[in-house]
XYZ file of C-alpha atoms in Angstrom:
530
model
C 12.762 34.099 -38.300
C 8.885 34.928 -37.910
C 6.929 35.074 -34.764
C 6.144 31.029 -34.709
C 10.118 30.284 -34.971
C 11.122 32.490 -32.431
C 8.389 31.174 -30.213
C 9.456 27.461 -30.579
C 13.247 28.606 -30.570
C 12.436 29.594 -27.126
C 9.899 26.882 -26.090
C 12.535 24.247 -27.010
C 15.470 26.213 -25.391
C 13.406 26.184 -22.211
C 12.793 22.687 -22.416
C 16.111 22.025 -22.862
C 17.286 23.877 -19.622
C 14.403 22.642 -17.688
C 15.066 19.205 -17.919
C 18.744 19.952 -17.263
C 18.242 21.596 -14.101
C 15.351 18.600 -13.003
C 18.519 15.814 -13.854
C 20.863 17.616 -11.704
C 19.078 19.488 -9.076
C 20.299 16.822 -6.504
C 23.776 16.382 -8.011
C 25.938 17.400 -5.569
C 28.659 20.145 -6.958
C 30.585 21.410 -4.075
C 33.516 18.824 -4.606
C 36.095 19.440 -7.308
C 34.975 15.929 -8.341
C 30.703 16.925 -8.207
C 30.985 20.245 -10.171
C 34.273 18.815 -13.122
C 33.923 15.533 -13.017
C 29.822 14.751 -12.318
C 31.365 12.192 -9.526
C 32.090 9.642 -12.299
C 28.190 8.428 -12.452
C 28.161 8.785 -16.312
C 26.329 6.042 -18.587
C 27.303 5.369 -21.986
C 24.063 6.914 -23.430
C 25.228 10.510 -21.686
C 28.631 9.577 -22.778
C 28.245 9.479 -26.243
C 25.681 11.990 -26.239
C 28.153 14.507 -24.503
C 30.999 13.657 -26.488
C 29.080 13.846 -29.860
C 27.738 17.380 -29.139
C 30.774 18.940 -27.009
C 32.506 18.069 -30.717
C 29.991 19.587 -32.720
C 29.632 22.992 -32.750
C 27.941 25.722 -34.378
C 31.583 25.920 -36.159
C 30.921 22.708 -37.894
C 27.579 24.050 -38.882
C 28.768 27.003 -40.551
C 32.340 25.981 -41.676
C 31.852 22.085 -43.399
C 28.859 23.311 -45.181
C 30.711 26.664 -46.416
C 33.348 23.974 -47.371
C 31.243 21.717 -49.319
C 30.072 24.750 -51.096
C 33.158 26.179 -51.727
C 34.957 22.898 -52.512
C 33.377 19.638 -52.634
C 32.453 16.342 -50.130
C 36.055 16.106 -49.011
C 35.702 17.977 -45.835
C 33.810 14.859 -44.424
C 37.240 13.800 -44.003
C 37.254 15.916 -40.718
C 34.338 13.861 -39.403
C 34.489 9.950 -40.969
C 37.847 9.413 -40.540
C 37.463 10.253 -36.653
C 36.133 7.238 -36.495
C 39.060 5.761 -37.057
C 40.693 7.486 -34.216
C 38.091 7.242 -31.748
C 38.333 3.377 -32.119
C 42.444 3.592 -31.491
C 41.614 5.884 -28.559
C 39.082 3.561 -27.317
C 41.395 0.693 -27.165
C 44.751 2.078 -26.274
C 44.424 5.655 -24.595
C 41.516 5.283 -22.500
C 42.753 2.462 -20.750
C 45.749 3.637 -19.561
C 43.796 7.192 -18.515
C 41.673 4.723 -16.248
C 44.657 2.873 -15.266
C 46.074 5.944 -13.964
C 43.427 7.098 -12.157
C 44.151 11.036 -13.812
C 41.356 14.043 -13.845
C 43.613 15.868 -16.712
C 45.587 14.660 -19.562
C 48.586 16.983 -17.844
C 48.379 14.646 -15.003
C 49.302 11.675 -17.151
C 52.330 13.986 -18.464
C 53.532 14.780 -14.357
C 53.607 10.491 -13.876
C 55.126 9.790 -17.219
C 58.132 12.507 -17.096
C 58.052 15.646 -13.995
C 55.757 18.375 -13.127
C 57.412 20.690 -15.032
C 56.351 19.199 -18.342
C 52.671 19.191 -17.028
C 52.386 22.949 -16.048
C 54.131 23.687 -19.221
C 51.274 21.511 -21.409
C 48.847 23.138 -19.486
C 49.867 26.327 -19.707
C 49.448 25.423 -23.399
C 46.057 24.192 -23.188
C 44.913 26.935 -21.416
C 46.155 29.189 -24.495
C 44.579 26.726 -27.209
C 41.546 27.263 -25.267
C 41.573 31.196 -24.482
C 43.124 32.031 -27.830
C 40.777 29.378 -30.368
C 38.786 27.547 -28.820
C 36.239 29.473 -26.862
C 36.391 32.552 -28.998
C 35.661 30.680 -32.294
C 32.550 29.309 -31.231
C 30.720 32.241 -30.188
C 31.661 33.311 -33.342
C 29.989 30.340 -35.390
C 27.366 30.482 -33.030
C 26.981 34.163 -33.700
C 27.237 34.161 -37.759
C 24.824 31.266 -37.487
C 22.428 33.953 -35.645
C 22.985 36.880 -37.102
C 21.655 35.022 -40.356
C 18.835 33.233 -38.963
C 17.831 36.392 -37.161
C 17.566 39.753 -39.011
C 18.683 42.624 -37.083
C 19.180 44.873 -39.732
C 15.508 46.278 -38.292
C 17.719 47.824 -35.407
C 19.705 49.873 -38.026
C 22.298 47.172 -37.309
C 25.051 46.465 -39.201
C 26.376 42.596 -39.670
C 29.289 43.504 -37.118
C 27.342 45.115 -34.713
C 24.856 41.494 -34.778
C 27.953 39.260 -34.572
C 29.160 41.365 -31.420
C 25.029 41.221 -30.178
C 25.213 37.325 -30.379
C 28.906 36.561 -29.269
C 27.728 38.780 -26.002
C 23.984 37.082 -25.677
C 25.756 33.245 -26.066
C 29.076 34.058 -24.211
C 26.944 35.824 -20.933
C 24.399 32.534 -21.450
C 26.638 29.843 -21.523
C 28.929 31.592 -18.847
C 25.722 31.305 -15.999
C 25.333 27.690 -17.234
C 28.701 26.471 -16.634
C 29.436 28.697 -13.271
C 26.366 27.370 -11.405
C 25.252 24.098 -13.226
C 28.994 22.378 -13.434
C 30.144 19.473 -15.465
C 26.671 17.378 -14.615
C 24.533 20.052 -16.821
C 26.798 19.974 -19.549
C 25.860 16.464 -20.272
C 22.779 16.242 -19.661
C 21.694 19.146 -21.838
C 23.995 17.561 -24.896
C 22.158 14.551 -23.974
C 18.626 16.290 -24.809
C 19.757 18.306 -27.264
C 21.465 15.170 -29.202
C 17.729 14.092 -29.512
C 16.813 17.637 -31.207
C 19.747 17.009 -33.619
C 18.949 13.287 -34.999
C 15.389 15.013 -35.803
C 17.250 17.764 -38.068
C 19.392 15.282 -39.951
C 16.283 13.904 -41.217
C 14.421 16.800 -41.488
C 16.426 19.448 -43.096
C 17.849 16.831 -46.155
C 14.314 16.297 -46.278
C 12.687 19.628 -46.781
C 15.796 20.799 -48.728
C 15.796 18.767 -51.451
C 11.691 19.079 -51.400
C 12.147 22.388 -51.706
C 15.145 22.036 -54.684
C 12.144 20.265 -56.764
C 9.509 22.545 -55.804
C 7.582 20.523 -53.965
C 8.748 16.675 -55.133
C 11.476 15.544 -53.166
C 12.628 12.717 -55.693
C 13.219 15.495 -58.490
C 15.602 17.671 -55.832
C 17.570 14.228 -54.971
C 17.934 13.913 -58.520
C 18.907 17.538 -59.158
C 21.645 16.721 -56.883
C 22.854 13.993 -57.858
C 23.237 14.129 -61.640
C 24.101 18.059 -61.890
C 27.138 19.516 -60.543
C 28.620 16.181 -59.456
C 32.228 17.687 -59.087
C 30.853 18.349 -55.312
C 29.464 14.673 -54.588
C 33.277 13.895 -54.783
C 34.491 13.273 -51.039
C 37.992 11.965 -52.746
C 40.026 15.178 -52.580
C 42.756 16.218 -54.988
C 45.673 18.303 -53.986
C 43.899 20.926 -55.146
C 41.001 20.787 -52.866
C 40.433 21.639 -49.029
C 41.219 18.284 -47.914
C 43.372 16.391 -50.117
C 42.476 12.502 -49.320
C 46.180 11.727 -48.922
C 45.712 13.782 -45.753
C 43.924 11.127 -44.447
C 46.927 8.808 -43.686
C 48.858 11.924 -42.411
C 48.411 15.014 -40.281
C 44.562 14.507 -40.314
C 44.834 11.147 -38.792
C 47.526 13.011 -35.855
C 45.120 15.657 -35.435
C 41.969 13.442 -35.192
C 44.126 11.080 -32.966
C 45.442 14.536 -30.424
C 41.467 15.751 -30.847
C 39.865 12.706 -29.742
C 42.408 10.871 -27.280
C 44.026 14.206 -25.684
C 41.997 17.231 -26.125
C 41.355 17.988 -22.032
C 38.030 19.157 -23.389
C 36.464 16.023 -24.980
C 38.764 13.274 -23.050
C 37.005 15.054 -19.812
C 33.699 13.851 -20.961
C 35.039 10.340 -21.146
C 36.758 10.629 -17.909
C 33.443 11.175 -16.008
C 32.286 7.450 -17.197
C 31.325 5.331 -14.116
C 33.493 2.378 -16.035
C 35.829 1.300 -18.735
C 33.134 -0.371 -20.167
C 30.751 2.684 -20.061
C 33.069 4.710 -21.586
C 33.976 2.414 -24.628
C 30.765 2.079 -25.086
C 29.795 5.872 -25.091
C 32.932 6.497 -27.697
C 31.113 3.707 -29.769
C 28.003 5.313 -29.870
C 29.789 8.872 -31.083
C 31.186 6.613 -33.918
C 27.849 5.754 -34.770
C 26.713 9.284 -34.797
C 29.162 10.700 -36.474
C 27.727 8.620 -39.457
C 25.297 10.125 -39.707
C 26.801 13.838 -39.049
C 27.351 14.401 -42.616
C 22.859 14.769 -43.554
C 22.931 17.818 -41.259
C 26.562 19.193 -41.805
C 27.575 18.455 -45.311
C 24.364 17.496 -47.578
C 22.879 20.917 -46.660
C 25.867 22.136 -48.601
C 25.133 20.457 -52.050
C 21.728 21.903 -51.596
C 23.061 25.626 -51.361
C 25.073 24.808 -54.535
C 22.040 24.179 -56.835
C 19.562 26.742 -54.717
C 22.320 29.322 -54.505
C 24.703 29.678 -57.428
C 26.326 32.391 -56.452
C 26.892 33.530 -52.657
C 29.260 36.674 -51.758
C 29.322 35.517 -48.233
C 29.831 31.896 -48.125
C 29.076 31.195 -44.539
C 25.545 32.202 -44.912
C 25.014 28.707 -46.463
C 23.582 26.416 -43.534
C 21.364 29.835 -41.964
C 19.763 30.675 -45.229
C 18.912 27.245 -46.275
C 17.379 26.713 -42.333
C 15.331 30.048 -43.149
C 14.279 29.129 -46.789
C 13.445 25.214 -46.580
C 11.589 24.399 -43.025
C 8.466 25.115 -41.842
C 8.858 27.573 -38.278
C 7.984 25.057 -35.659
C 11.177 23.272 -37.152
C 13.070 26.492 -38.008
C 12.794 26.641 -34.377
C 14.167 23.326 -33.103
C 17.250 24.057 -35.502
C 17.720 27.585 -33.672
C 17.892 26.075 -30.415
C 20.037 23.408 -31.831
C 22.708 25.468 -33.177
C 22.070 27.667 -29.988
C 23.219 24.825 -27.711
C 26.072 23.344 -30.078
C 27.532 26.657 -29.329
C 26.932 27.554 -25.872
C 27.619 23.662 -25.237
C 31.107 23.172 -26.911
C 32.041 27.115 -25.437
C 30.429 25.728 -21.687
C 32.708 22.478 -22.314
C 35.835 24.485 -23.144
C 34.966 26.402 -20.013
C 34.778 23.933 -17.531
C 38.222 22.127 -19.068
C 40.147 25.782 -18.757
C 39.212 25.698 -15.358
C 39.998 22.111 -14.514
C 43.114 22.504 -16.054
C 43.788 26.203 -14.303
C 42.855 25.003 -10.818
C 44.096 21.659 -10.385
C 47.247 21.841 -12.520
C 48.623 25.366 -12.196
C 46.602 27.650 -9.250
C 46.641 24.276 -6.855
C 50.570 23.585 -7.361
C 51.287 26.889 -6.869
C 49.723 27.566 -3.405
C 50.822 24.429 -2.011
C 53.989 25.662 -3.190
C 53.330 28.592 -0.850
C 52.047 26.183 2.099
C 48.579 27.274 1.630
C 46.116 24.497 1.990
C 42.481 25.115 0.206
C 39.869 23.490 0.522
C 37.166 22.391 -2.179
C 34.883 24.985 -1.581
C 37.662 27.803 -1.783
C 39.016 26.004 -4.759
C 35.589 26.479 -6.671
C 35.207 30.001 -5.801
C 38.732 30.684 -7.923
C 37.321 28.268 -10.736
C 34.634 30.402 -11.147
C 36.041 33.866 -11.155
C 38.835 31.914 -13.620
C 35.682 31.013 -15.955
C 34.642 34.721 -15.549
C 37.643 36.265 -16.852
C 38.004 33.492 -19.752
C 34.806 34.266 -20.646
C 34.847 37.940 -20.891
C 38.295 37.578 -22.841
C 36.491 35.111 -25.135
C 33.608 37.294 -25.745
C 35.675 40.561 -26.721
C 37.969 38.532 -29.009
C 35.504 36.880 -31.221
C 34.231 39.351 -33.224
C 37.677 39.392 -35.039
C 37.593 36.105 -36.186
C 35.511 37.907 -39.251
C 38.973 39.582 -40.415
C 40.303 35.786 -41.261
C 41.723 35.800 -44.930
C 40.333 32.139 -45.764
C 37.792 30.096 -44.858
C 36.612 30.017 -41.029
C 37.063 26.055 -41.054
C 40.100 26.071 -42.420
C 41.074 29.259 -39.803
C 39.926 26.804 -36.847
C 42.214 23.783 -37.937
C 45.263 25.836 -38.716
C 45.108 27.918 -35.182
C 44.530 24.640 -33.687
C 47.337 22.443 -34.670
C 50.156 25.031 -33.239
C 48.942 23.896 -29.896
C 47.160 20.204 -30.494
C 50.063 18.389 -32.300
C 53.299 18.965 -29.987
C 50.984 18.031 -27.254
C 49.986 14.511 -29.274
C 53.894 13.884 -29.904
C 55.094 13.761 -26.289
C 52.508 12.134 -24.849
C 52.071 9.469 -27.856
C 56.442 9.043 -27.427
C 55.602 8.984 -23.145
C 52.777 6.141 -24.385
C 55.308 3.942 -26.085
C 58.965 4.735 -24.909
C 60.035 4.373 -21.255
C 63.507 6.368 -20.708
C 62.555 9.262 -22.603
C 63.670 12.158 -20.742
C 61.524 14.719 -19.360
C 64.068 16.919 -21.158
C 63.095 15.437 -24.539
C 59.692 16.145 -24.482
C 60.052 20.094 -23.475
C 62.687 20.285 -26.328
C 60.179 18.220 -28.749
C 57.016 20.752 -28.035
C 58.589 24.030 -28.366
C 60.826 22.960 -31.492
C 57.346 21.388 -33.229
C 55.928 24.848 -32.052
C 58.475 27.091 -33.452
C 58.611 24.673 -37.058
C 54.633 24.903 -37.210
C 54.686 28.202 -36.909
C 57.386 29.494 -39.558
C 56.111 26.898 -41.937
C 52.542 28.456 -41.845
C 53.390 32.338 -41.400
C 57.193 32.687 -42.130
C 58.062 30.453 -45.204
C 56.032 29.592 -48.280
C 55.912 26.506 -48.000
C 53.884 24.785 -51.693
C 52.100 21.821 -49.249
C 49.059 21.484 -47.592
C 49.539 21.874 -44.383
C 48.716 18.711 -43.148
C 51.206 16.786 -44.831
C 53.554 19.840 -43.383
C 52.844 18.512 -39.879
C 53.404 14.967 -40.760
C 56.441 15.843 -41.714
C 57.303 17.554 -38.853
C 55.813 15.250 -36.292
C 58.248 12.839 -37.660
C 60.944 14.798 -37.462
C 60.286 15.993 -33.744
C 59.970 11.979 -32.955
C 63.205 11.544 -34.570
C 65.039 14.472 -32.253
C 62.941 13.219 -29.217
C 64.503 9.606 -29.959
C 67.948 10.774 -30.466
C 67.906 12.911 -26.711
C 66.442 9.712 -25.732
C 69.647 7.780 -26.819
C 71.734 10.379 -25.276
C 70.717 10.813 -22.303
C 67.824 8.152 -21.733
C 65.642 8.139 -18.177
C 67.817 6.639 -15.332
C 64.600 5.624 -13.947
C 62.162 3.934 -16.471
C 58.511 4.573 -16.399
C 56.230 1.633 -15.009
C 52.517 2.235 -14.994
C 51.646 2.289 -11.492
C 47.322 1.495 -10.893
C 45.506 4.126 -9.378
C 42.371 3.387 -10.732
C 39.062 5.187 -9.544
C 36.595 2.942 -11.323
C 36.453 -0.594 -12.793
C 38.785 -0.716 -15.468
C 37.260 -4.237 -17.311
C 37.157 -3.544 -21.028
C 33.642 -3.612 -22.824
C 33.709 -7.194 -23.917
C 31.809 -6.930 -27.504
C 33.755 -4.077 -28.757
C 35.777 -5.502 -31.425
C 32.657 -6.250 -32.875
C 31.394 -2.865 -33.102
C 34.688 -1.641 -34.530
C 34.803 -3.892 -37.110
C 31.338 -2.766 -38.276
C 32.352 0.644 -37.802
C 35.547 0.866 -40.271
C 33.319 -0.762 -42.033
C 31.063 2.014 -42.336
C 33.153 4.290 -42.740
C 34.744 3.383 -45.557
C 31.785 2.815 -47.316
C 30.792 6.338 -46.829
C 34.101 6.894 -48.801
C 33.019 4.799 -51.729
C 29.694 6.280 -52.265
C 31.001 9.781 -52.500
C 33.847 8.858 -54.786
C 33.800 8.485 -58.996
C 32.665 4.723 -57.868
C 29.341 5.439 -57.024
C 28.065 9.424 -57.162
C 31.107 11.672 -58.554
């Protein structure tokens, strides 16, 4: 980047952080609920805003544009079909979170079957989170970087930058979290949402201006009538995303990612309402429409500017470098910048939620120690600390990963995200299902997931594999059910924290939103483009 870009990198970064710390000056973050939990004053508008960039990361950046390069449109899979889920989650899950009055999805595990079961799914959250989560977005963030910003000046190599900007993000983002709490989070994904819906106009923009030197009308029509095998968002078997995935393991994973991951549900959980929240995951649907102009078109660019790329994930960083003007080159450094440092700060504060109320809390009451909020804190924050230093030495590595970093992110992932989605989907709709049952059901899906990825060779895309599997891990869950079914069934008891009345307009909005997204479907199919 020149002198101008780094200039309004910085200029917007500060902005950024200035209104951040103006919004939540007063907020008061010495309760557990204040500093995790922004004392449940959330609006929809933060909502949405917090859920839509706590979801995308630099990762997404970097990976579904390598992908779309690589492949074709079918990665938007990922993305559209969410919508899908979110909508199910809206109507079912979130309810019965409210209901329930819980501050962690483990907590809804501890009323539905014992505590055992919740210390064991957090204990597995916590690893999800220390082992992929925070780690791989440093590293996005940082391969984003080290290609925007040359440090090969510094007599540098590549893997010296990506350690430079893991360190610079992690260290960053660690300060943020520790003294701004859950309140900054969202209000900083809430200005930096703004910087994003200027980029997905922008950067399709500029790209294809600059793909017909100068005329943007002969770039769209470069792209769109040359190398139309990567218009085509209907997968084959043979591609990334096979669309039959769709209607199985994507559809569990979107489903666990949207309606259970501690990280995301958490900005949900902080609505002031029901209402509020439905209508924040609403307004993600609606952004995530429009996701695909700034994370998948600027891959069909590459492919006609760049025919032939050694390292694929320099895809969305060079194009950023070669199409905009500086001011704008700017704005899109501090927005990949904050998509990092937000989803890592998100990740953060969930570890530490689920470390301090659902494992360090239990245990010292246990012991017949008593702590207050203010020496509860003090552990969360030497907790974050330590994740954070962990996270920061082990994401350099992530560069040693034999395929494609996307496909690296959703492979780690589902060893921890789908055993978690089958018990507490079965605890949803069964009511004598044994505690029993659903520690059997996580490790065995653990243990099948894992020798069917790295022990076995296994001729299936691994999505289907953990349809398969989910099924079968319902099936044994069912049978222990039979056997020895729950002397005492589970009743939803009310505990409610906030007004649980439903958003009254929201089948509405769903309808338009399927909608939507399966139109998205038809124009990137042999219909309409391919």
């Amino acid at each position: 980047m020149g002198t101008t870009a780094i200039i309004s990198f910085i200029l917007f970064t500060v902005l950024a952080a200035t209104i951040s710390y103006f919004k939540t000056r007063k907020t008061q973050r010495s309760t557990i609920t204040g500093f995790f939990f922004a004392n449940r004053t959330n609006g929809f508008i933060i909502i949405g805003a917090s859920l839509f960039f706590s979801n995308i990361s630099a990762n997404q950046f970097i990976g579904e544009n390598e992908s779309v390069y690589i492949n074709n449109m079918s990665v938007i899979g990922w993305g559209i079909s969410s919508i899908f889920a979110m909508i199910i989650v809206s109507e079912f899950f979130i309810p019965i979170y409210f209901k329930t009055g819980i501050r962690t999805i483990p907590d809804f595990l501890e009323k539905r079957y014992d505590k055992q079961t919740k210390t064991l799914v957090s204990v597995v959250f916590l690893f999800s989170y220390i082992i992929n989560l925070l780690p791989s977005v440093l590293y996005g963030g940082a391969v984003a970087f080290s290609n925007l910003i040359d440090l090969s000046g510094f007599h540098l190599s590549y893997w010296e930058s990506i350690w430079i900007f893991v360190w610079i993000m992690g260290l960053i983002g660690s300060v943020y979290t520790i003294l701004g709490g859950f309140k900054a989070i969202t209000i900083s994904d809430t200005v930096l949402s703004a910087g994003m819906l200027i980029l997905i106009i922008a950067l399709p923009y500029y790209g294809l201006r600059y793909l017909g030197q100068g005329d943007f009308f002969s770039g769209l029509s470069t792209v769109l009538s040359t190398k139309k095998e990567h218009l085509n968002a209907i997968g084959s078997s043979k591609d990334a995303v096979p669309f039959s995935t769709l209607f199985t393991g994507m559809l569990i994973v979107n489903l666990y990612y949207w309606g259970m991951e501690q990280y995301i549900i958490q900005q949900v959980l902080a609505a002031k309402s029901l209402e509020e929240g439905q209508k924040g995951i609403a307004l993600t649907c609606f952004a995530k429409l429009l996701c695909p102009l700034l994370i998948n078109i600027p891959g069909l660019i590459a492919v006609h500017l760049y025919p032939v790329l050694t390292n694929t994930n320099q895809v969305f960083p060079l194009l950023i470098k070669d199409v905009l003007p500086p001011l704008l080159m700017g704005l899109s450094a501090c927005v990949l910048f904050g998509a990092a440092i937000t989803t890592f700060n998100a990740g953060l504060n969930s570890s530490s939620t689920l470390f301090l109320l659902n494992l360090y809390k239990p245990f010292m009451e246990k012991k017949g120690k008593m702590l207050s909020d203010k020496s509860l804190l003090r552990t969360g924050r030497l907790f974050q600390i330590s994740v954070s230093l962990f996270a920061m030495v082990f994401a350099p590595f992530i560069i040693f990963s034999k395929h494609g970093f996307y496909e690296y992110l959703q492979k780690i992932s589902a060893i921890f995200s789908l055993p978690i989605f089958t018990i507490i989907f079965l605890g949803f709709i069964t009511k004598k299902m044994p505690p029993i049952a659903a520690k059997i059901g996580m490790l065995f899906f653990i243990s099948c997931y894992v020798m069917s990825e790295w022990v076995f060779s296994i001729q299936m895309h691994y999505l289907h594999t953990l349809s398969i599997i989910f099924i079968v891990t319902v099936l044994l869950m069912l049978g222990i059910s039979k056997l020895y079914p729950n002397q005492n069934p589970y009743h939803l008891v009310l505990d409610n924290k906030i007004a649980i009345i439903p958003w009254r307009n929201r089948h509405y909005y769903h309808i338009v939103l399927v909608s939507l997204m399966a139109l998205v479907f038809f124009i990137f199919s042999s219909y309409i483009l391919a």
